[in-house]
Tab-separated table of C-alpha atoms in Angstrom:
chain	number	residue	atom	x	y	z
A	232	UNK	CA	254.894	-14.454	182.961
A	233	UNK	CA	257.063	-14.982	185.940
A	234	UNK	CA	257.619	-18.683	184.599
A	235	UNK	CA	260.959	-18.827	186.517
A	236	UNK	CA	259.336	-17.757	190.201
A	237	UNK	CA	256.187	-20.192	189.428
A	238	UNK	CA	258.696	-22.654	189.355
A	239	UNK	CA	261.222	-21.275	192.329
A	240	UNK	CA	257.875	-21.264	194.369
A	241	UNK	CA	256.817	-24.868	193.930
A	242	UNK	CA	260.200	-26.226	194.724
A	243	UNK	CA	260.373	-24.309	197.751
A	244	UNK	CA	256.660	-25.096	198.939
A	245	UNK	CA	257.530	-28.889	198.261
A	246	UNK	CA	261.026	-29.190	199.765
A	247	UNK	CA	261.214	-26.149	202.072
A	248	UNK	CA	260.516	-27.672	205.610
A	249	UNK	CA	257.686	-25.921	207.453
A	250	UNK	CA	256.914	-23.226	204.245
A	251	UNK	CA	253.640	-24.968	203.452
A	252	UNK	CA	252.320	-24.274	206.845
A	253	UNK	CA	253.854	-20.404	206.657
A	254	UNK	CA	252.109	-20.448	203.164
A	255	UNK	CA	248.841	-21.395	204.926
A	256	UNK	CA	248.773	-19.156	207.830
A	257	UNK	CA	249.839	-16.247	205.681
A	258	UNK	CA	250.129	-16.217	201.890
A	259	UNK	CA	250.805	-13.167	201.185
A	260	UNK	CA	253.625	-12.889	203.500
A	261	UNK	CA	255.288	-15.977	201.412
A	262	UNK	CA	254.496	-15.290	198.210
A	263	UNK	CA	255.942	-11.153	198.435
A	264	UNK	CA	258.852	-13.280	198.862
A	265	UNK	CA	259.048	-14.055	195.052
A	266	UNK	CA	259.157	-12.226	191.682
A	267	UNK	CA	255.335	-12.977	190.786
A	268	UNK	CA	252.632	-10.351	189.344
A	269	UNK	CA	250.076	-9.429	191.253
A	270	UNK	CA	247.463	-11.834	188.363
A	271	UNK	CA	250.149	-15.023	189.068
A	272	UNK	CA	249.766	-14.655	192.862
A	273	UNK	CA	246.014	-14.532	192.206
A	274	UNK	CA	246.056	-17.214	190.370
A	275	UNK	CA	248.601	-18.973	192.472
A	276	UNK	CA	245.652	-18.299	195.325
A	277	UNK	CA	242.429	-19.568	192.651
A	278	UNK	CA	244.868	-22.359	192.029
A	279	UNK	CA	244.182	-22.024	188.377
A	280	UNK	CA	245.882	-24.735	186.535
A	281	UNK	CA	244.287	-23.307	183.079
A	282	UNK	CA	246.147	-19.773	183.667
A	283	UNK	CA	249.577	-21.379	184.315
A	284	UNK	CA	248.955	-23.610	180.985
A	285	UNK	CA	248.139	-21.182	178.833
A	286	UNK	CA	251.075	-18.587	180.527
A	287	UNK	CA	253.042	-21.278	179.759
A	288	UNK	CA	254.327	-23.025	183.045
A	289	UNK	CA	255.176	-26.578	182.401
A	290	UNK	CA	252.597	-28.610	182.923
A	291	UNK	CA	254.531	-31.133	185.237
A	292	UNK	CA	255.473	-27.582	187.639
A	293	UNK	CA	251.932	-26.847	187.188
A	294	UNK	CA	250.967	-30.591	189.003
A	295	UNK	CA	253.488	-30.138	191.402
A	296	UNK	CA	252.056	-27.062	192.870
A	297	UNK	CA	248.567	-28.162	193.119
A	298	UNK	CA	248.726	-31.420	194.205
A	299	UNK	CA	251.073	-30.017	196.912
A	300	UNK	CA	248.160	-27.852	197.901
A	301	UNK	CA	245.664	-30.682	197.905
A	302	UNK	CA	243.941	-30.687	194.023
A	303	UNK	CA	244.649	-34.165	192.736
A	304	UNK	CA	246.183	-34.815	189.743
A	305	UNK	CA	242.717	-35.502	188.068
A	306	UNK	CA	241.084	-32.463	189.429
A	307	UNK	CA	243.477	-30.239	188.442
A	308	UNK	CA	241.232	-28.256	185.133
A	309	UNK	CA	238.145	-29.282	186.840
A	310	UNK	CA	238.116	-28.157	190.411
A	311	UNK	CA	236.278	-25.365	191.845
A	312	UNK	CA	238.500	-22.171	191.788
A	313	UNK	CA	236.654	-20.553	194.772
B	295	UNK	CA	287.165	-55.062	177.844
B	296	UNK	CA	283.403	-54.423	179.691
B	297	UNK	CA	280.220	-55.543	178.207
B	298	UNK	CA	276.589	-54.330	178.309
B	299	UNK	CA	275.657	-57.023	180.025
B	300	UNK	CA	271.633	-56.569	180.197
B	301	UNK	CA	269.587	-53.828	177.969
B	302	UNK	CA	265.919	-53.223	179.086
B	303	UNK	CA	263.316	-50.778	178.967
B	304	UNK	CA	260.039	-50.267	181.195
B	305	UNK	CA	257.584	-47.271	182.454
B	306	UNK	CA	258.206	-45.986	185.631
B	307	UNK	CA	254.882	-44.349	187.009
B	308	UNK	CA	255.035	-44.352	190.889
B	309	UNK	CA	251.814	-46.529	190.976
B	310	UNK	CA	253.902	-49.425	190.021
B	311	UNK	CA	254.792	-49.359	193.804
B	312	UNK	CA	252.199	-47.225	195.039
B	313	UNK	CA	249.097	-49.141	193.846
B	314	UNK	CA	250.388	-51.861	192.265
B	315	UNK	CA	247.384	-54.678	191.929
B	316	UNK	CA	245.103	-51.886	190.656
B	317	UNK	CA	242.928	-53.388	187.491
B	318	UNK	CA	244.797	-57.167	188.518
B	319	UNK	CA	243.174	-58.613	185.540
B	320	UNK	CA	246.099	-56.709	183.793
B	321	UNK	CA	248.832	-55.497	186.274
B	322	UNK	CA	249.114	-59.383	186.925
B	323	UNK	CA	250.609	-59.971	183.742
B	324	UNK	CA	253.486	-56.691	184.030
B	325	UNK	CA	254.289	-57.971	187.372
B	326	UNK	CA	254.429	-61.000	185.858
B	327	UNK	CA	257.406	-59.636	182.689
B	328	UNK	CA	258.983	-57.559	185.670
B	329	UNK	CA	259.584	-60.527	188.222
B	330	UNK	CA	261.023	-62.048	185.015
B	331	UNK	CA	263.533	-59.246	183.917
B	332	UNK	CA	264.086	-59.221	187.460
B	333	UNK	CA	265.085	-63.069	187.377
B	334	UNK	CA	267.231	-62.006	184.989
B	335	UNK	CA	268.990	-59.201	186.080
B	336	UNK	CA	270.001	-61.089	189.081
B	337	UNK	CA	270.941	-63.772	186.560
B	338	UNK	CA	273.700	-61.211	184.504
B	339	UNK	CA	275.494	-60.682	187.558
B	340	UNK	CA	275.561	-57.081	186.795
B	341	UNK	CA	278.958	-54.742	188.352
B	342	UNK	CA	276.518	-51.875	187.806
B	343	UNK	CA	273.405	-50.828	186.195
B	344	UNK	CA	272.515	-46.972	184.051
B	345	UNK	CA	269.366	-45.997	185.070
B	346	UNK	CA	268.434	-43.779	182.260
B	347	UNK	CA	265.622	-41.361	183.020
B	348	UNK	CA	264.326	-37.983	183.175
B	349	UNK	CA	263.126	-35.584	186.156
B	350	UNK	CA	260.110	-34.485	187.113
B	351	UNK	CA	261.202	-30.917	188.432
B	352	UNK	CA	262.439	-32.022	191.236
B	353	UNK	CA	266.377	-32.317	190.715
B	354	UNK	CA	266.566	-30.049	187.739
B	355	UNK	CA	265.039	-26.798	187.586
B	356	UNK	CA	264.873	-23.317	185.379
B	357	UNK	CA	268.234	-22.355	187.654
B	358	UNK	CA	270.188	-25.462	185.495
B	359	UNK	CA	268.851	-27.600	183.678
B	360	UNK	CA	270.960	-29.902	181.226
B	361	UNK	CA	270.345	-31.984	178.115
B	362	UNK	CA	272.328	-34.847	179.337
B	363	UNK	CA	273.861	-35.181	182.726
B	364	UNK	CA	275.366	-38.200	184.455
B	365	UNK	CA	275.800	-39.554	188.060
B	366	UNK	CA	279.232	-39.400	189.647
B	367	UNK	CA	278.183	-39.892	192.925
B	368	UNK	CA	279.539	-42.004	195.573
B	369	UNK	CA	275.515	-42.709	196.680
B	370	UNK	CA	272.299	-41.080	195.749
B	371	UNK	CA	269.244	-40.181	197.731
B	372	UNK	CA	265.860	-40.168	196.718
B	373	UNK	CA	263.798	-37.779	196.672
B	374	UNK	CA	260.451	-39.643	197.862
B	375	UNK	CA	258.000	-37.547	196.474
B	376	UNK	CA	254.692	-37.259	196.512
B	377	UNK	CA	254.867	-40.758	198.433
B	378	UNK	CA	257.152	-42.655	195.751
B	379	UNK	CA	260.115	-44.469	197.022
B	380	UNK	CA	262.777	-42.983	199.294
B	381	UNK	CA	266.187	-44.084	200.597
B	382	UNK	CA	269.328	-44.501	199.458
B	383	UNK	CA	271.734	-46.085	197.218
B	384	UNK	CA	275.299	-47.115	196.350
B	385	UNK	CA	276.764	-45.108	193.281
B	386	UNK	CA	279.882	-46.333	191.590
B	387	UNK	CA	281.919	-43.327	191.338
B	388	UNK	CA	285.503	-44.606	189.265
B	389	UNK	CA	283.014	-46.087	186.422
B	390	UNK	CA	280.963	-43.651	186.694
B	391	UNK	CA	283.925	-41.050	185.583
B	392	UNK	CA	285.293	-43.819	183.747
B	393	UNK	CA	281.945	-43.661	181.174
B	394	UNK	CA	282.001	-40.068	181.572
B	395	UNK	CA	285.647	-39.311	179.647
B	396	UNK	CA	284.356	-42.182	177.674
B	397	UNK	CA	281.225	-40.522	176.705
B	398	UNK	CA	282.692	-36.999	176.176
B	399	UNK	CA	285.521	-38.645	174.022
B	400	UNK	CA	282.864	-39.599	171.926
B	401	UNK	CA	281.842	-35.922	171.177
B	402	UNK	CA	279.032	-35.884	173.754
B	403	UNK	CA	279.421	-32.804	176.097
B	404	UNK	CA	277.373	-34.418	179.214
B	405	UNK	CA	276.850	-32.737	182.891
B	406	UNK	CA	278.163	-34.401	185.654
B	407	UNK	CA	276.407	-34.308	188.836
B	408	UNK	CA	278.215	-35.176	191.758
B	409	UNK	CA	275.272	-34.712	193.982
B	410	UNK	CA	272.058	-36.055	192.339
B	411	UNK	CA	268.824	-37.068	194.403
B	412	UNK	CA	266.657	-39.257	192.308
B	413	UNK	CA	262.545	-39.069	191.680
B	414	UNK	CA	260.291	-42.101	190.283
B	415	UNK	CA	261.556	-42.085	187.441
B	416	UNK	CA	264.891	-44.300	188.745
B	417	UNK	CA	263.789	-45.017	192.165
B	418	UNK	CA	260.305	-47.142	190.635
B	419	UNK	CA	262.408	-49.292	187.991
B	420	UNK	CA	265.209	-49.858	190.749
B	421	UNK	CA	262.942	-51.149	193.413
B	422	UNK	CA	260.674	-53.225	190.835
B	423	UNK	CA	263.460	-54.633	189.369
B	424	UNK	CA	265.765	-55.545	192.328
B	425	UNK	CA	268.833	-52.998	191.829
B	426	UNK	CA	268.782	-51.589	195.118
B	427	UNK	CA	271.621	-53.468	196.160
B	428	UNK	CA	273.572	-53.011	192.575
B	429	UNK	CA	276.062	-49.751	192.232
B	430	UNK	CA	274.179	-47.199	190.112
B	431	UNK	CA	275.025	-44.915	187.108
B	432	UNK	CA	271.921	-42.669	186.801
B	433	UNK	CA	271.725	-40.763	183.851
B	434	UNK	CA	269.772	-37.892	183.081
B	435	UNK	CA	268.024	-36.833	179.276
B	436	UNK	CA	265.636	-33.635	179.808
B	437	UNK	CA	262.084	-35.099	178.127
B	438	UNK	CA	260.518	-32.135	179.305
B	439	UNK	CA	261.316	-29.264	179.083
B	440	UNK	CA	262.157	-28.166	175.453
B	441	UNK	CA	263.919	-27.939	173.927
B	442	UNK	CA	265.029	-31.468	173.984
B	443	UNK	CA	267.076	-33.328	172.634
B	444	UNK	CA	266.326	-34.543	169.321
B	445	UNK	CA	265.415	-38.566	169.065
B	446	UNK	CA	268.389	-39.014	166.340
B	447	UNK	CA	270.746	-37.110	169.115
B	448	UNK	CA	269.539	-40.033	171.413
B	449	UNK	CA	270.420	-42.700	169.458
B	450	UNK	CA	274.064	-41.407	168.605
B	451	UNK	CA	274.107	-40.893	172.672
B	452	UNK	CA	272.701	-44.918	172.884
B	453	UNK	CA	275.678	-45.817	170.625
B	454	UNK	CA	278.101	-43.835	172.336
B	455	UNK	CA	277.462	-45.227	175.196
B	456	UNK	CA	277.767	-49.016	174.212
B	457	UNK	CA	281.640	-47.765	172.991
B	458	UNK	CA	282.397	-45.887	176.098
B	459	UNK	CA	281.499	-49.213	178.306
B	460	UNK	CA	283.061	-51.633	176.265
B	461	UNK	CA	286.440	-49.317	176.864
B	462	UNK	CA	286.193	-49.572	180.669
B	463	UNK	CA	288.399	-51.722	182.210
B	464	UNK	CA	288.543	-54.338	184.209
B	465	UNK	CA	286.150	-57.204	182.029
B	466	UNK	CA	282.915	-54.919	184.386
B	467	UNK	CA	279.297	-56.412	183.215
B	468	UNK	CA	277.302	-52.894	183.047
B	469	UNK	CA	273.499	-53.029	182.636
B	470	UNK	CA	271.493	-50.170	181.510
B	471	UNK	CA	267.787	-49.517	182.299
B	472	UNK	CA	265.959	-47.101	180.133
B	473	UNK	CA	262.814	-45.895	182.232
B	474	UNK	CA	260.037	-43.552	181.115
B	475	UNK	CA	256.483	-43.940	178.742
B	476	UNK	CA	254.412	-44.665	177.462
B	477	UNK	CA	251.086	-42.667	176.044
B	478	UNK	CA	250.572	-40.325	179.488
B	479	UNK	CA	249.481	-37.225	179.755
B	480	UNK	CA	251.046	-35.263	182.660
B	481	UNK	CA	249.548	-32.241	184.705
B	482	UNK	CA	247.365	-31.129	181.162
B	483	UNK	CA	243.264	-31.739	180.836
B	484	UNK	CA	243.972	-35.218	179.119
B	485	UNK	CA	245.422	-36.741	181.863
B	486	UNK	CA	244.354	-40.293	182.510
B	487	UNK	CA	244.333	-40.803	178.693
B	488	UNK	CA	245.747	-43.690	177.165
B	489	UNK	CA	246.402	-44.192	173.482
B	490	UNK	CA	247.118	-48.063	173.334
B	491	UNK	CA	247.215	-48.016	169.465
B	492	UNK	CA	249.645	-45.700	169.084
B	493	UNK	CA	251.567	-47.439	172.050
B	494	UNK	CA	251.328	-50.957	170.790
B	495	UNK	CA	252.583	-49.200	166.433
B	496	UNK	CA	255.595	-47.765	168.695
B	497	UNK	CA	256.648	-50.838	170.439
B	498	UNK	CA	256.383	-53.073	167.656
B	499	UNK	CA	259.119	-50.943	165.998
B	500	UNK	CA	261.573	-52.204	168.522
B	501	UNK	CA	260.403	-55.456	167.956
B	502	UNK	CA	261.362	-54.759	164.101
B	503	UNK	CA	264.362	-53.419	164.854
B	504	UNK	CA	262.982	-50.372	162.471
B	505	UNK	CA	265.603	-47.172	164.147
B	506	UNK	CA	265.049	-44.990	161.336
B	507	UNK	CA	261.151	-45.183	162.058
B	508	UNK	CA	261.575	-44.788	165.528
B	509	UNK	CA	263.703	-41.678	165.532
B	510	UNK	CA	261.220	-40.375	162.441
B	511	UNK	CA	258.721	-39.108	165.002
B	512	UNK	CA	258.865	-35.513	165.437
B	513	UNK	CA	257.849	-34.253	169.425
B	514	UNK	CA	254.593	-32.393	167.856
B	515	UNK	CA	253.427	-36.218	166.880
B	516	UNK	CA	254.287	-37.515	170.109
B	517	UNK	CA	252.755	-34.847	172.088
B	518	UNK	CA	249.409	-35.105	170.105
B	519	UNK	CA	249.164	-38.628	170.196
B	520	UNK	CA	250.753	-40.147	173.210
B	521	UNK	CA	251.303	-36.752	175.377
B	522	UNK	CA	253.943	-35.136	176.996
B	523	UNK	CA	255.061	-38.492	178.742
B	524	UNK	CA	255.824	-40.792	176.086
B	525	UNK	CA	258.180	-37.754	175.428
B	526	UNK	CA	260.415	-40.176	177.864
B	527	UNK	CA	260.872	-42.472	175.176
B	528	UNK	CA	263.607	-40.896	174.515
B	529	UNK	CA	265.432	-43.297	176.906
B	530	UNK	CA	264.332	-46.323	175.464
B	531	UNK	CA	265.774	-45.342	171.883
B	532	UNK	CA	269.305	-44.921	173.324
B	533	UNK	CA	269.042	-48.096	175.510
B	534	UNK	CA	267.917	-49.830	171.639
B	535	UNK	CA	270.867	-47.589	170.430
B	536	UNK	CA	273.084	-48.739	173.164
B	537	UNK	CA	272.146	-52.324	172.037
B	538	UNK	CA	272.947	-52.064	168.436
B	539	UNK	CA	269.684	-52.028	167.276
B	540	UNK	CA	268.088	-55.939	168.027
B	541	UNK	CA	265.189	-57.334	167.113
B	542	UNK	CA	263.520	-56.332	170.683
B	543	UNK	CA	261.342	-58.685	172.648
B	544	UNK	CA	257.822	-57.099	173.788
B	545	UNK	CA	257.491	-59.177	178.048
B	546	UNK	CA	254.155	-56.683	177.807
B	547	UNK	CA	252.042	-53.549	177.343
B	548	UNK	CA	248.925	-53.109	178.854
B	549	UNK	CA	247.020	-49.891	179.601
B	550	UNK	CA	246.508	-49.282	182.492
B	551	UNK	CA	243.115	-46.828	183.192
B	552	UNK	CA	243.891	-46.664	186.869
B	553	UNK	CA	247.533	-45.558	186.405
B	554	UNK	CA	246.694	-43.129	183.593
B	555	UNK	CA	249.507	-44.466	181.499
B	556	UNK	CA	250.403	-47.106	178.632
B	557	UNK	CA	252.736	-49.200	180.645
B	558	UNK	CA	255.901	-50.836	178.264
B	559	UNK	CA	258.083	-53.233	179.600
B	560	UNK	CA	260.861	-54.334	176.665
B	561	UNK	CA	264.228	-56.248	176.753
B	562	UNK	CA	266.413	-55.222	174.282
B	563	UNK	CA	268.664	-58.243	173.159
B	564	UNK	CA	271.825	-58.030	175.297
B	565	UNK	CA	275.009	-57.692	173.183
B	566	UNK	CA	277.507	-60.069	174.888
């Protein structure tokens, strides 16, 4: 588990100026940028909060990076992965 | 010689500012403990004030990440994320070096940080309690991301502290604010869980003064009980430390559903 570029990526999504919007309009462009498995950018993509758990992100990275791509908080085990 | 003028404790969840009348029939009485530390505060007169928190991954990361690291900054921005408070504020940077050599004297091998934007976790208790206008010492404990630093290495750091202040010079009146808890889970399935009982059996051993109790808990029982937030309590058990171990007064605890968290709010007896 690429628990180090998990984290690298949500700092840069949350403080990098304009990389959300890159990350939107092209994904895989941004995240080719980072040392993640082709599973963690999948499940960077399902925004799967149970994968990065159980991978071992910290759970406080893990809320970082989905409520900066719109899951709240709450809905963060319970949302719809599609 | 300096003092520790003013010793206090409180959560800092960013819905203290961001929502703060939810569930009124209970955030009216914290507001009602925080105007009053407040009143106090402003009261002590205070030549600068330790904030004493953790990070929420936004200052410290997996590229450095200390146990311990302290604020010699000449000012400090804020982060302002996720729509918690921004801005800036005044640091203090001659005490601030002053209490670190005082603090590494004391066997205590702390990070500096000479450029160290602050999350919630300072910039909630700050606002809330009217700092922003008092020079600030923030000081860093990692809470989250073992391993951490064990509750018993807290306490020696709390006492360490209280020496290194009272050998500044220049008769300075230092306050230190100990932010972070209670029961909260963060970013796992139980969040929005509260676990008043085991909130209200953990505050009442400040109350009793009981330190050995207090630094009994192993992170395994605080994780299972109270979650990975109350992990944070690791700041109030060096500002009790830091106090010399009073009899603590309780100004509240309520839970608080719509904040997800177990919110504390605890003077520790000043010791001058």
């Amino acid at each position: 588990m690429s628990i180090l570029a998990v984290n690298k990526f949500t700092v840069d999504l949350e403080h990098s100026q304009g990389l959300i919007d890159e990350y939107r309009a092209d994904a895989a462009a941004v995240l080719a940028r980072y040392k993640l498995t082709d599973d963690e950018k999948a499940a960077i993509g399902r925004l799967d909060a149970d994968y990065f758990l159980t991978a071992g992100v910290n759970p406080i990275v893990i809320r970082n990076l989905l409520v900066i791509l719109g899951i709240p908080h709450k809905a963060m085990y319970t949302h719809d992965n599609n | 010689m300096s003092t520790l003028a003013y010793i206090a404790a409180t959560s800092h969840v960013g819905a203290i500012i961001k929502n703060p009348d939810a569930l009124p029939e209970r955030s009216a009485e914290l507001h009602v403990a925080w105007d009053r530390m407040a009143a106090e505060i402003a009261d002590a007169k205070l030549d600068a004030v330790i904030v004493v928190g953790t990070d929420h991954f936004e200052t410290f990361n997996l590229e450095n990440h200390p146990t311990f690291c302290l604020g010699v900054a000449e000012g400090y921005e804020a982060w302002g994320e996720f729509g918690n408070p921004d801005g800036s504020l005044d640091g203090t940077p001659e005490l601030s070096a002053g209490l670190l050599a005082g603090i590494i004297e004391r066997e205590f091998d702390v990070s500096r940080s000479h450029e160290m934007p602050l999350d919630h976790a300072y910039m909630v208790p700050i606002i809330r309690l009217g700092l922003t206008e008092t020079p600030i010492i923030p000081l860093y404990i990692n809470c989250n991301t073992p391993p951490l630093p064990s509750l018993e290495r807290c306490r020696k750091m709390g006492e360490a502290i209280r020496e290194a202040v009272e050998a500044l010079p220049g008769d300075k009146r230092i306050g230190l604010i100990a932010t972070g808890g209670v029961s909260h889970w963060v970013g796992l399935p139980q969040f929005g869980d509260i676990n008043p009982e085991w909130d209200r059996d953990f505050l009442a051993l400040f109350e009793n003064a009981d330190m050995d109790a207090l630094t009994a808990f192993t992170d395994e029982e605080i994780l299972r009980d109270a979650g990975n937030g109350a992990l944070e309590v690791r700041t109030w058990i060096l500002a009790q430390a830091a106090a010399g171990n009073p009899r603590s007064e309780l100004y509240s605890y309520q839970p608080m559903d719509p904040w997800g968290i177990g919110i504390g709010i605890m003077r520790m007896a000043a010791t001058s």
